[in-house]
Short mmCIF file of the C-alpha atoms (twelve columns), coordinates in Angstrom:
data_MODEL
# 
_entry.id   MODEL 
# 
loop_
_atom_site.group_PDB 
_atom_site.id 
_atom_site.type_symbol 
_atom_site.label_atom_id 
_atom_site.label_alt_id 
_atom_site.label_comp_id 
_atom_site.label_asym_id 
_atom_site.label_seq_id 
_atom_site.Cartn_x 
_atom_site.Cartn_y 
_atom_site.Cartn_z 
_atom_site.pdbx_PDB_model_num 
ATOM 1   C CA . UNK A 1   -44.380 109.473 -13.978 1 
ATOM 2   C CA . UNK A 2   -42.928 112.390 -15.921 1 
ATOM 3   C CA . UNK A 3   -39.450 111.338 -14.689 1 
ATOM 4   C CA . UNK A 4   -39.887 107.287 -15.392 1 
ATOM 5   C CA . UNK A 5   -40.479 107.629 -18.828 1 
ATOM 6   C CA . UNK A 6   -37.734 108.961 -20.107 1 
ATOM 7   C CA . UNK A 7   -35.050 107.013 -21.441 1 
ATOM 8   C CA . UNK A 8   -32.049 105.207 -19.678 1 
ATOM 9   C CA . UNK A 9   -34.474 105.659 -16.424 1 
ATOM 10  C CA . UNK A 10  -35.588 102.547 -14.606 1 
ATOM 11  C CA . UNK A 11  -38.285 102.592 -12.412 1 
ATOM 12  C CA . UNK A 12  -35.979 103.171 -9.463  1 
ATOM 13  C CA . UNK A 13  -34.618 106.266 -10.847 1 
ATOM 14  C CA . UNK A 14  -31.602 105.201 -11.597 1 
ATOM 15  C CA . UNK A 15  -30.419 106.837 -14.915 1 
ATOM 16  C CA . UNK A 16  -27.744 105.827 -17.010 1 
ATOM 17  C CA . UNK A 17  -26.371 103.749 -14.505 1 
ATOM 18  C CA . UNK A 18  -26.081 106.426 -11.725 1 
ATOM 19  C CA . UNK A 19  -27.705 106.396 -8.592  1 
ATOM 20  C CA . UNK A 20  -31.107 107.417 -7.709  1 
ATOM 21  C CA . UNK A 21  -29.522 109.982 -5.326  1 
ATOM 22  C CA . UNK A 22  -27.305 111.363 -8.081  1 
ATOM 23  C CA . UNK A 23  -30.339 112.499 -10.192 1 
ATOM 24  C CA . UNK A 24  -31.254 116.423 -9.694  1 
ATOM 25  C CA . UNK A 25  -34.260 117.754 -9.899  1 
ATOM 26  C CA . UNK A 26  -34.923 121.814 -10.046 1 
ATOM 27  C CA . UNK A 27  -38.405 123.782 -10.316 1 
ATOM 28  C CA . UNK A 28  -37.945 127.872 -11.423 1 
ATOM 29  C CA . UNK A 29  -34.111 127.192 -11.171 1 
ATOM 30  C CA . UNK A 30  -34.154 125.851 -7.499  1 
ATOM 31  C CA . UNK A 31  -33.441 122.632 -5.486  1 
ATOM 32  C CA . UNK A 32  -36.368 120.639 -4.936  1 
ATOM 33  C CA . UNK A 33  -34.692 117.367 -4.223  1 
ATOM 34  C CA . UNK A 34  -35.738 115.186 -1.323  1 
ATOM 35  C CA . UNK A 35  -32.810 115.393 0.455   1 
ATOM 36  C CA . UNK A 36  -34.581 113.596 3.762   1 
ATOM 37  C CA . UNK A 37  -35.477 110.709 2.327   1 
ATOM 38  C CA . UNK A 38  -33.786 110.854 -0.813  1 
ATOM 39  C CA . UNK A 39  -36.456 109.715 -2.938  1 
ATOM 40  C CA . UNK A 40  -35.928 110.162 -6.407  1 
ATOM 41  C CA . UNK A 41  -39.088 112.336 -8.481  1 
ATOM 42  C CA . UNK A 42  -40.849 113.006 -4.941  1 
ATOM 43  C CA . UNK A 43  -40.510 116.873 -5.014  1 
ATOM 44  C CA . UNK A 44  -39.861 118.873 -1.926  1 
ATOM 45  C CA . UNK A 45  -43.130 121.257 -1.424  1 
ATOM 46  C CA . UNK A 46  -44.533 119.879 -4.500  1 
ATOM 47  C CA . UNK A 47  -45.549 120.986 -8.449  1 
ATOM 48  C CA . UNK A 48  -48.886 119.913 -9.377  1 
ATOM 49  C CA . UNK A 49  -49.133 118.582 -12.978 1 
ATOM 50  C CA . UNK A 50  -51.435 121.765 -13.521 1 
ATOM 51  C CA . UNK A 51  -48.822 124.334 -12.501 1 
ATOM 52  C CA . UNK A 52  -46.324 122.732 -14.824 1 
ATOM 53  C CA . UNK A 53  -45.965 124.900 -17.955 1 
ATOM 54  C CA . UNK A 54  -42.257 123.154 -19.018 1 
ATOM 55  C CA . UNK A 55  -40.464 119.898 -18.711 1 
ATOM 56  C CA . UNK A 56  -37.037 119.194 -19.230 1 
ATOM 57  C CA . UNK A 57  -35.481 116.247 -19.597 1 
ATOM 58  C CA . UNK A 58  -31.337 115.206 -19.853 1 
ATOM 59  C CA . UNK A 59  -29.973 111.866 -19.008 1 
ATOM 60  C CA . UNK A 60  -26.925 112.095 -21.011 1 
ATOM 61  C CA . UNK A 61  -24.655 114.845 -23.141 1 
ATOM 62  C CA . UNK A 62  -24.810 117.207 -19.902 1 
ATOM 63  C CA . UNK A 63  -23.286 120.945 -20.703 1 
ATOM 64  C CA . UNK A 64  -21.559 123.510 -18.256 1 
ATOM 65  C CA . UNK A 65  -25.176 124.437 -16.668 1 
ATOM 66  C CA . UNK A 66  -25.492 120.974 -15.356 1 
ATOM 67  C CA . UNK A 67  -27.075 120.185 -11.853 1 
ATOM 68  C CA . UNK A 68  -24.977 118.882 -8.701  1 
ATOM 69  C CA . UNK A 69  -25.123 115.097 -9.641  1 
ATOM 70  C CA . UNK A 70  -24.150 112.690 -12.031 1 
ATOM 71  C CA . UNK A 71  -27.326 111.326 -12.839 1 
ATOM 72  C CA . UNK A 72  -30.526 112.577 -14.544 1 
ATOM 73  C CA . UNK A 73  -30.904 116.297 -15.125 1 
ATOM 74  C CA . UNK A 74  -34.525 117.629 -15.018 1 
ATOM 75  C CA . UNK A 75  -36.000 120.959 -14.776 1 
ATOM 76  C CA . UNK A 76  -39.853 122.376 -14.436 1 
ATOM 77  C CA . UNK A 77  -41.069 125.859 -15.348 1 
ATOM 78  C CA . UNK A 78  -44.096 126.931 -13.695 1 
ATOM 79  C CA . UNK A 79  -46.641 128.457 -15.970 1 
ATOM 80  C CA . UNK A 80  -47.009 132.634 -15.613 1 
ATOM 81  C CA . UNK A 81  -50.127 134.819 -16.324 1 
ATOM 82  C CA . UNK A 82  -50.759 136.445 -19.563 1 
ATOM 83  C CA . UNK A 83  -53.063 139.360 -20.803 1 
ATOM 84  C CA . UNK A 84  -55.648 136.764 -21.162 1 
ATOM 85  C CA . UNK A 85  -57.964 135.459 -18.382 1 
ATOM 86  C CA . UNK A 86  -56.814 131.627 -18.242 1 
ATOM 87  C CA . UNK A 87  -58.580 128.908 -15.549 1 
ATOM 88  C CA . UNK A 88  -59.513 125.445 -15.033 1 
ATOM 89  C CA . UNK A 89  -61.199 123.433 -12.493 1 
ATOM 90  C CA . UNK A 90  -61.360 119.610 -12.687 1 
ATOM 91  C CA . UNK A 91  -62.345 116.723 -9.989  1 
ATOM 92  C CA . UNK A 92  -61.943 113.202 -9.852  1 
ATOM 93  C CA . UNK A 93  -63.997 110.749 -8.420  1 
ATOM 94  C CA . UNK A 94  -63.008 107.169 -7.728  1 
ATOM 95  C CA . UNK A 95  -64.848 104.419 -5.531  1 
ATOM 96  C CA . UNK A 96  -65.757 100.777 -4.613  1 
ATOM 97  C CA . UNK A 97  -67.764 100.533 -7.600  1 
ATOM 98  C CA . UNK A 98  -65.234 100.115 -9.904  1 
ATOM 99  C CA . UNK A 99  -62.635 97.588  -7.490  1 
ATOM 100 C CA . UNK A 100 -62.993 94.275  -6.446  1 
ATOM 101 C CA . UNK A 101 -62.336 92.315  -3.352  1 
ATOM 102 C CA . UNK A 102 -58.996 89.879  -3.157  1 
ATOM 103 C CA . UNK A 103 -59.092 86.302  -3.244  1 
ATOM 104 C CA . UNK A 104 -57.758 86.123  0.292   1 
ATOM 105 C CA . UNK A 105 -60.266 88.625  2.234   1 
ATOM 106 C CA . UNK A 106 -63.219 86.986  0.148   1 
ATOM 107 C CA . UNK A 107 -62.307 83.506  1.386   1 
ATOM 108 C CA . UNK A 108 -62.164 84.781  4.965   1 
ATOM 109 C CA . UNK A 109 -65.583 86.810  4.442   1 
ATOM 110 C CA . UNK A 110 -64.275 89.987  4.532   1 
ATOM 111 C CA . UNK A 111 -65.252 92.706  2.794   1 
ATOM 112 C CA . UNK A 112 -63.213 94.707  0.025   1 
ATOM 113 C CA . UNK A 113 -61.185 97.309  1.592   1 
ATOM 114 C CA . UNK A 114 -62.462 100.858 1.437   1 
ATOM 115 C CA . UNK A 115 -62.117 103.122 -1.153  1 
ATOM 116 C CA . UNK A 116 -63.029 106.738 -1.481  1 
ATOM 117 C CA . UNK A 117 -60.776 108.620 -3.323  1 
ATOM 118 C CA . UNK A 118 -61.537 112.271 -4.302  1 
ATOM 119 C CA . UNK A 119 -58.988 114.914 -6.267  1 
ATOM 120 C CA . UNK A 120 -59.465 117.831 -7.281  1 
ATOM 121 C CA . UNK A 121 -58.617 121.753 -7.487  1 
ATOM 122 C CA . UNK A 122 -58.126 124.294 -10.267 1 
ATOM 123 C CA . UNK A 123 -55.928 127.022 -11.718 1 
ATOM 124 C CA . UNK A 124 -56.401 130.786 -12.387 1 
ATOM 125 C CA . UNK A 125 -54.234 133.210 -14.277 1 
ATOM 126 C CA . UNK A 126 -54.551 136.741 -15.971 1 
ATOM 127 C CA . UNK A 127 -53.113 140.403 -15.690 1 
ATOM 128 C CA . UNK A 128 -52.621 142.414 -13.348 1 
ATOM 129 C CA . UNK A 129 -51.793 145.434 -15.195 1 
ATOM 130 C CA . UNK A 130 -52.111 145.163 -18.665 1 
ATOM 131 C CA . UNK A 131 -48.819 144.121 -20.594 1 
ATOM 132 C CA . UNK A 132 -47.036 144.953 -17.071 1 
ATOM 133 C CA . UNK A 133 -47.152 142.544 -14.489 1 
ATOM 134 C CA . UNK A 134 -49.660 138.825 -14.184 1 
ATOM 135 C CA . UNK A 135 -50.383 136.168 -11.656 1 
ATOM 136 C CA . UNK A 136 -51.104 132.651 -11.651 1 
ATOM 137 C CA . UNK A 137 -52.520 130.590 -9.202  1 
ATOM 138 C CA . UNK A 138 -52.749 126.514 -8.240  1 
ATOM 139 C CA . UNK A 139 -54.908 124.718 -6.021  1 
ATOM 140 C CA . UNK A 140 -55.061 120.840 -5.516  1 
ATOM 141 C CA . UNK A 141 -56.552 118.405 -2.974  1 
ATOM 142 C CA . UNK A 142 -56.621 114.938 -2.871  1 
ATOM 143 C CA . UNK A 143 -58.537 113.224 -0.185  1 
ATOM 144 C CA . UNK A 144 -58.322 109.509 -0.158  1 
ATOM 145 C CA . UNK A 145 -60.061 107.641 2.010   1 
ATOM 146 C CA . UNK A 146 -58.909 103.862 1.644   1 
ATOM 147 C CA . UNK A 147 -58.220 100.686 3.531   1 
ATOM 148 C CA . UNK A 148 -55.549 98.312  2.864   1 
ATOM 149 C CA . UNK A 149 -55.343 94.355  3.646   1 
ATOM 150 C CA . UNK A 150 -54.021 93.644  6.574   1 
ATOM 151 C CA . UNK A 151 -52.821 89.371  7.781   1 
ATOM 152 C CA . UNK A 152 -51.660 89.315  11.376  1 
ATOM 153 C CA . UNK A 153 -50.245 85.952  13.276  1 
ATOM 154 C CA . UNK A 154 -52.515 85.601  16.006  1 
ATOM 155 C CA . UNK A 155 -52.535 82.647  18.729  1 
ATOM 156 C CA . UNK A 156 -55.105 79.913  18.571  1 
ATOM 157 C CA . UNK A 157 -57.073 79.379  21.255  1 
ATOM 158 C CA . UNK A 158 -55.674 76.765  22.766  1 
ATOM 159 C CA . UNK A 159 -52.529 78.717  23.378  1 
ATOM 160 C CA . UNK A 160 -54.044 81.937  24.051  1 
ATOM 161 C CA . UNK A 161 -55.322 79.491  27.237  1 
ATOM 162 C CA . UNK A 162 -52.166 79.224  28.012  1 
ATOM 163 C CA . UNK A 163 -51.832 75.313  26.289  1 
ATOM 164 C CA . UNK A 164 -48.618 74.363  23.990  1 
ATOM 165 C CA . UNK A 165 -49.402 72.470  21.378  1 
ATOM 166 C CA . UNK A 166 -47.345 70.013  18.867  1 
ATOM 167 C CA . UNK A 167 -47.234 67.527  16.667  1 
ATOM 168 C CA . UNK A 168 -47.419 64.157  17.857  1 
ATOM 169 C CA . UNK A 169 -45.886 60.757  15.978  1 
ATOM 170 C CA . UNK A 170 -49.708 59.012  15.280  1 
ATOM 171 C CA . UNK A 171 -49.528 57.387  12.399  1 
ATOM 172 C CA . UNK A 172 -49.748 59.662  9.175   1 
ATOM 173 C CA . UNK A 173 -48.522 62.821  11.262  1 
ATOM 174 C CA . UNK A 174 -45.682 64.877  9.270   1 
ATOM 175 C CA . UNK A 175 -44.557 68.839  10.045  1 
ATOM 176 C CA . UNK A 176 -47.601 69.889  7.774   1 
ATOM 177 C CA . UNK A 177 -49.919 67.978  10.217  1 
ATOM 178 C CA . UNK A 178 -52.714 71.629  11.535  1 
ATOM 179 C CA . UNK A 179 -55.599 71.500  13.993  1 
ATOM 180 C CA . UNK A 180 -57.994 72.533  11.600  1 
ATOM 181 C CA . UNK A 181 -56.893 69.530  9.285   1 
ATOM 182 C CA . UNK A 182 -55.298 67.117  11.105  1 
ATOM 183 C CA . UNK A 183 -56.458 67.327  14.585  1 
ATOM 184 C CA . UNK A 184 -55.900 63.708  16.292  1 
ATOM 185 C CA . UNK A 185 -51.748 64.809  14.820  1 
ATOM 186 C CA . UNK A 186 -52.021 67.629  17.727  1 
ATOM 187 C CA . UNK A 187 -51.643 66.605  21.253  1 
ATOM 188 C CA . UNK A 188 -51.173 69.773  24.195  1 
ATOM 189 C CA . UNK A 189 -49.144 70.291  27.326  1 
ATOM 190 C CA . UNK A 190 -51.255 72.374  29.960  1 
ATOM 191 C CA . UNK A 191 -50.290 74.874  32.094  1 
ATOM 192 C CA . UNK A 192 -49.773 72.921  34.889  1 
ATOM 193 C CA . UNK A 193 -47.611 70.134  32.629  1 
ATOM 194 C CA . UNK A 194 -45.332 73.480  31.399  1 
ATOM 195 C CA . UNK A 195 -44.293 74.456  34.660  1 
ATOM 196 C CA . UNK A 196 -43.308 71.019  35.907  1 
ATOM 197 C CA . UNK A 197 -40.561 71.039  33.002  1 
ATOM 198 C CA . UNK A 198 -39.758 74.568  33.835  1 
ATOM 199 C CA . UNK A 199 -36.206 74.308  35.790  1 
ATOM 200 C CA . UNK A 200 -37.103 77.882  37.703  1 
ATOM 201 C CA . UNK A 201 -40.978 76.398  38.518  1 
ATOM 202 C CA . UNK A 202 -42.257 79.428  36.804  1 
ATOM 203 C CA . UNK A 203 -43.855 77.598  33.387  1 
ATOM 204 C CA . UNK A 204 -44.974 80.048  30.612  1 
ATOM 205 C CA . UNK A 205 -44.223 83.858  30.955  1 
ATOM 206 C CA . UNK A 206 -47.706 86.252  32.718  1 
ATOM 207 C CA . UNK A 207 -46.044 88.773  31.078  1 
ATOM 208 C CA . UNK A 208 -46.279 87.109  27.328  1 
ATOM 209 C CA . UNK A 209 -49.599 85.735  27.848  1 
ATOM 210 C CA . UNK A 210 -50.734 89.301  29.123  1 
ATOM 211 C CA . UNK A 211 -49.534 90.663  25.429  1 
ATOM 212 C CA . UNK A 212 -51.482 88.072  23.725  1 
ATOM 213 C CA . UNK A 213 -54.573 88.173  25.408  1 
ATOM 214 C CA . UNK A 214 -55.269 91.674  23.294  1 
ATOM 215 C CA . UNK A 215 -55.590 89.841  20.230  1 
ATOM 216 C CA . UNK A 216 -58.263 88.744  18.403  1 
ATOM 217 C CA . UNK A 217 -58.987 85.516  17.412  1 
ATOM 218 C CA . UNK A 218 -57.912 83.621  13.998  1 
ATOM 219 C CA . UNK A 219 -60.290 83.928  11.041  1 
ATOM 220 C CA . UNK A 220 -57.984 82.450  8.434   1 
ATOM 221 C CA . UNK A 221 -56.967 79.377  9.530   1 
ATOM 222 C CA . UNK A 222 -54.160 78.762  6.579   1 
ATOM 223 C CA . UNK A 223 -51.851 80.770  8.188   1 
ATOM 224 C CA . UNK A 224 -49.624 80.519  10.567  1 
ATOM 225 C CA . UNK A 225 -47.959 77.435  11.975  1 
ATOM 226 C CA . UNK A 226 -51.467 75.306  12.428  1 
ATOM 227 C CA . UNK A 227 -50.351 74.635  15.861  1 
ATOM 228 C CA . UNK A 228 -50.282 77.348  18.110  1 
ATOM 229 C CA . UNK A 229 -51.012 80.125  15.622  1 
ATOM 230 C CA . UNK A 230 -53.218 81.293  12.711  1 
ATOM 231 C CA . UNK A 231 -54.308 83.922  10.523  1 
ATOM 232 C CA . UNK A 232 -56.266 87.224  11.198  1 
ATOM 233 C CA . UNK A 233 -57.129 89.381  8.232   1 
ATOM 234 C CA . UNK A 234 -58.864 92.929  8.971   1 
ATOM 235 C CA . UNK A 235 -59.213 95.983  6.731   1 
ATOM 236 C CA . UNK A 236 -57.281 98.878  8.152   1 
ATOM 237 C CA . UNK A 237 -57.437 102.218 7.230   1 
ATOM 238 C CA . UNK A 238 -54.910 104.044 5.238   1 
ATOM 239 C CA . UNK A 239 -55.761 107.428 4.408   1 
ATOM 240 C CA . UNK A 240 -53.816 110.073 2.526   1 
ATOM 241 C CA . UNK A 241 -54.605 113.877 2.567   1 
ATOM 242 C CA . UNK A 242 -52.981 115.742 0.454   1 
ATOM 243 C CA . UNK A 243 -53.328 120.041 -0.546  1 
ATOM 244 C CA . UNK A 244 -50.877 121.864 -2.614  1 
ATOM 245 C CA . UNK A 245 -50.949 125.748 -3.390  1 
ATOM 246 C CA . UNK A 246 -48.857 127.338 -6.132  1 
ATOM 247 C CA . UNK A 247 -48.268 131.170 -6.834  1 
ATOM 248 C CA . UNK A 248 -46.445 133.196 -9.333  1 
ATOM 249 C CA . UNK A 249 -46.198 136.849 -10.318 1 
ATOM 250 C CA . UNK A 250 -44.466 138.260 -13.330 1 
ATOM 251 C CA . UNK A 251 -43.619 141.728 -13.821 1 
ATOM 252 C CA . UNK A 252 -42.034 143.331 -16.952 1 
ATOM 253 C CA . UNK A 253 -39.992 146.239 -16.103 1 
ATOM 254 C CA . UNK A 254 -38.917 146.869 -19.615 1 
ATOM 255 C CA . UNK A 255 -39.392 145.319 -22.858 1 
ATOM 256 C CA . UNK A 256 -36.256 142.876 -22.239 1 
ATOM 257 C CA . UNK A 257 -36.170 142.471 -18.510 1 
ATOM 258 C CA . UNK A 258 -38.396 141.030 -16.193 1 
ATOM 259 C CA . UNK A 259 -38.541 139.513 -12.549 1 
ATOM 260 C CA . UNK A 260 -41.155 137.262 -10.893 1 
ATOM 261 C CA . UNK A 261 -41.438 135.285 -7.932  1 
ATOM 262 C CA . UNK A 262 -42.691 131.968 -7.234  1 
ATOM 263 C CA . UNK A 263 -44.279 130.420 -3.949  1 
ATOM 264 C CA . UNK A 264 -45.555 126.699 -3.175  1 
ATOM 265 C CA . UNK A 265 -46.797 125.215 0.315   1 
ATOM 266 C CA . UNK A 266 -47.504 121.721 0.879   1 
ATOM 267 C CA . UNK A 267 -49.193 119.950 3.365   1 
ATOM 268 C CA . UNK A 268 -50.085 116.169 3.755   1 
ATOM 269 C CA . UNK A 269 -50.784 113.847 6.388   1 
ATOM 270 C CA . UNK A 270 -50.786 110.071 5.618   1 
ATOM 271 C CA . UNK A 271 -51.032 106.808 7.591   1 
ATOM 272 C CA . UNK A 272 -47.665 104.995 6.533   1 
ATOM 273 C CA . UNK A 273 -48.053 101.661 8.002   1 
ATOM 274 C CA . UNK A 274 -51.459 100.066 8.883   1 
ATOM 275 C CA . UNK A 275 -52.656 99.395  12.767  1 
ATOM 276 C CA . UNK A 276 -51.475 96.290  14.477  1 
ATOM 277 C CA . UNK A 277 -54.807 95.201  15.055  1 
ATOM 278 C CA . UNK A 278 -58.305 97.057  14.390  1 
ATOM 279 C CA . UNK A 279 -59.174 99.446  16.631  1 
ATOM 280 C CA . UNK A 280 -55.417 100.696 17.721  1 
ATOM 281 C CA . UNK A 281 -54.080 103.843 15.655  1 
ATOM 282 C CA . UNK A 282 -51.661 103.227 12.731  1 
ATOM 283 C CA . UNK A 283 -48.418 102.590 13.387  1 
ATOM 284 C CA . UNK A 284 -46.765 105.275 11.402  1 
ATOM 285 C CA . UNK A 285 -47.866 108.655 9.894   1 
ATOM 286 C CA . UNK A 286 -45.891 110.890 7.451   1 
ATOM 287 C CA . UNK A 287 -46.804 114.192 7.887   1 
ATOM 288 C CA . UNK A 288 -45.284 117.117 5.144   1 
ATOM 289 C CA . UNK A 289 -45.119 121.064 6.169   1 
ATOM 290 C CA . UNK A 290 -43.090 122.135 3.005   1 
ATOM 291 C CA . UNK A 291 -42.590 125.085 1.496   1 
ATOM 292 C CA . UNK A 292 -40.523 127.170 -0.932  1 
ATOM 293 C CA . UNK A 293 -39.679 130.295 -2.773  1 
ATOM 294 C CA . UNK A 294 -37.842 132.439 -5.013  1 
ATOM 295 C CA . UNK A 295 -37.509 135.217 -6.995  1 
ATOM 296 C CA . UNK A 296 -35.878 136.108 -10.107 1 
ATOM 297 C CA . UNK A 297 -34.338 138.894 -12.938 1 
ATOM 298 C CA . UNK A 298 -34.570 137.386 -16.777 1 
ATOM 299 C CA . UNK A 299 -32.652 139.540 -18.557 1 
ATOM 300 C CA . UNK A 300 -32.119 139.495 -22.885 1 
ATOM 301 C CA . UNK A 301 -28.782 141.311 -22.780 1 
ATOM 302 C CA . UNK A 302 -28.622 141.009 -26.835 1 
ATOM 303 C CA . UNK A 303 -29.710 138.655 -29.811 1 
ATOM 304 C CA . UNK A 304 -27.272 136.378 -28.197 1 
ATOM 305 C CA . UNK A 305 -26.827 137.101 -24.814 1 
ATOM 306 C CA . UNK A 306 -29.343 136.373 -21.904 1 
ATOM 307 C CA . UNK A 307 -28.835 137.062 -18.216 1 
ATOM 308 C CA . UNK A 308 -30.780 135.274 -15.338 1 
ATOM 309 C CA . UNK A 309 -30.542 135.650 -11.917 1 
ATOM 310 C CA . UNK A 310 -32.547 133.249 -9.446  1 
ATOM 311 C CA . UNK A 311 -32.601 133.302 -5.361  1 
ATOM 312 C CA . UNK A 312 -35.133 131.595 -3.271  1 
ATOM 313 C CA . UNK A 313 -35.174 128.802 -0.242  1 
ATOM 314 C CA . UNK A 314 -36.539 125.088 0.063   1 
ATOM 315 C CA . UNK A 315 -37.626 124.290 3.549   1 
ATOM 316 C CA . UNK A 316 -38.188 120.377 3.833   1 
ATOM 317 C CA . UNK A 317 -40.599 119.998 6.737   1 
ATOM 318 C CA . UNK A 318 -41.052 116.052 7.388   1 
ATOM 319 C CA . UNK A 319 -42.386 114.414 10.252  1 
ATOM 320 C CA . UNK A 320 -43.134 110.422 11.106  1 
ATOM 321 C CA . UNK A 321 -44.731 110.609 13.967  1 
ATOM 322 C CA . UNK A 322 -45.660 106.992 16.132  1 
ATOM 323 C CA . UNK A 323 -49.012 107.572 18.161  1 
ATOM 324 C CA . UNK A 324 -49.411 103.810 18.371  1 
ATOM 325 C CA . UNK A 325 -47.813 102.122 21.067  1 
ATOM 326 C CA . UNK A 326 -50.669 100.201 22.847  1 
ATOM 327 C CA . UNK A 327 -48.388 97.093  24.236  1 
ATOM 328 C CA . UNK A 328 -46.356 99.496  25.910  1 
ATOM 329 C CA . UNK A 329 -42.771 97.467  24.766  1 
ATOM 330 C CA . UNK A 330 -41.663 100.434 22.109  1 
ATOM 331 C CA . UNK A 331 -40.088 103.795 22.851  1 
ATOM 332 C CA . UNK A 332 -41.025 106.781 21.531  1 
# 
């Protein structure tokens, strides 16, 4: 959100009329870009809100210390200890109480989908010698617990019995004609009918009617073609869990010169797409091991002249793992 609302930005990222992929993006002085999956703002190993202590902005006039792309320039500070003890917890709390069903799972008397979401986490900061050297440290969680909406084409049952249906030419039958509203438009060729007009003899496919015996049976009759298919709408679940830890010491080593490191770990596991039908595990997961460093020397030379130097390491560790493969026709 901090990214979006600067100017020239679109919601894409795209700034100034460069690529997403050309914006760059540093926290403490070093690469956090996600080069993976290159999407724009979605920081590698992550920077809570809470561990921010400065934002920079530049989407045009760029100088000599310019990033590696044409686009955006932004750069984050994280916040450092002081003499003073600093801290801050906070939680939020969000739930079913406050969202309301859609149109589409109400008319098919299903229930809103799940909701649970819970953040929270907290910051502490303060000296560890006196005017010498300081920490600070960043927890946050996020635990949501949520379903998502889910419309599947499912066979009706006459098909799933292994009957073809179609539209017949009675009078006041057109391509719209459906069982459910039409029916006498709707005539059937059984099994037996299919595999006289099979050249081979065989008729419909075993193998076909194995895969679609699994599924369940319509409950939302608007969908699909009417004829041999309709609707099924199910709540799947969705869950994201989210924890991010940031650290920082500071030590002054003179009046003018100090050096400080800076450490962040992030770890997440998220369904990415929901299950094919309920019961079966979700189709895709995201899972994020990140993780970076580094370490620096700040150095005020003169009035005018200031020296840093800045080395450290971001490890993108992304995985999409596919447990689900319950029809047995995708590799893994």
């Amino acid at each position: 959100a901090l990214f979006t609302m600067q100017p020239g930005i679109t919601l894409g990222g795209a700034t100034t009329g460069a690529r997403s992929d050309q914006n760059d993006v540093t926290v403490d002085g070093l690469d956090v870009n996600d080069l993976f999956t290159g999407q724009f703002a979605n920081i590698t190993s992550n920077a809570p809100v809470d561990s921010v202590q400065e934002f920079r902005g530049t989407v045009a006039g760029f100088t000599a210390i310019t990033g590696s792309g044409g686009g955006g320039q932004f750069q984050l500070v994280t916040k450092s200890g002081t003499n003073k003890w600093h801290g801050q917890t906070n939680i939020y709390h969000r739930d079913n109480s406050t969202t309301a069903n859609n149109w589409f799972n109400d008319l098919s008397h299903i229930r809103a989908p799940k909701l649970v979401q819970n953040q929270f986490g907290g910051s502490v900061a303060g000296p560890i010698k006196h005017d010498r050297a300081f920490f600070f440290f960043d927890y946050l969680n996020s635990r949501i617990a949520q379903q998502t909406s889910v419309l599947r084409i499912v066979p009706l049952a006459s098909f799933q019995a292994g009957n073809i249906s179609y539209i017949n030419n009675n009078t006041g039958c057109t391509k719209t004609s459906r069982q459910d509203t039409t029916p006498t438009c709707i005539s059937q060729l059984t099994p037996a009918q299919i595999k006289t007009t099979d050249p081979a003899g065989i008729g419909s496919s075993p193998a076909l009617f194995n895969l679609i015996k699994r599924m369940p049976a319509p409950n939302d009759l608007t969908q699909g073609n009417g004829v041999n298919s309709g609707g099924f709408r199910f709540n799947s679940p969705l869950p994201t869990y989210r924890t991010a830890y940031v650290g920082k010491v500071d030590y002054n080593l003179t009046a003018k010169m100090r050096v400080w490191g800076r450490g962040s770990v992030s770890r997440e596991n998220q369904f990415n797409a929901a299950a094919e039908f309920p019961g079966d595990a979700p189709a895709t997961q995201f899972v994020d091991r990140s993780y970076s460093y580094v370490g620096g020397l700040d150095w005020q030379i003169s009035a005018n002249k200031f020296n840093q130097f800045e080395y450290g390491s971001t490890v993108q560790d992304y995985g999409f793992p596919s447990p689900s493969n319950v029809l047995g026709i995708y590799q893994t």
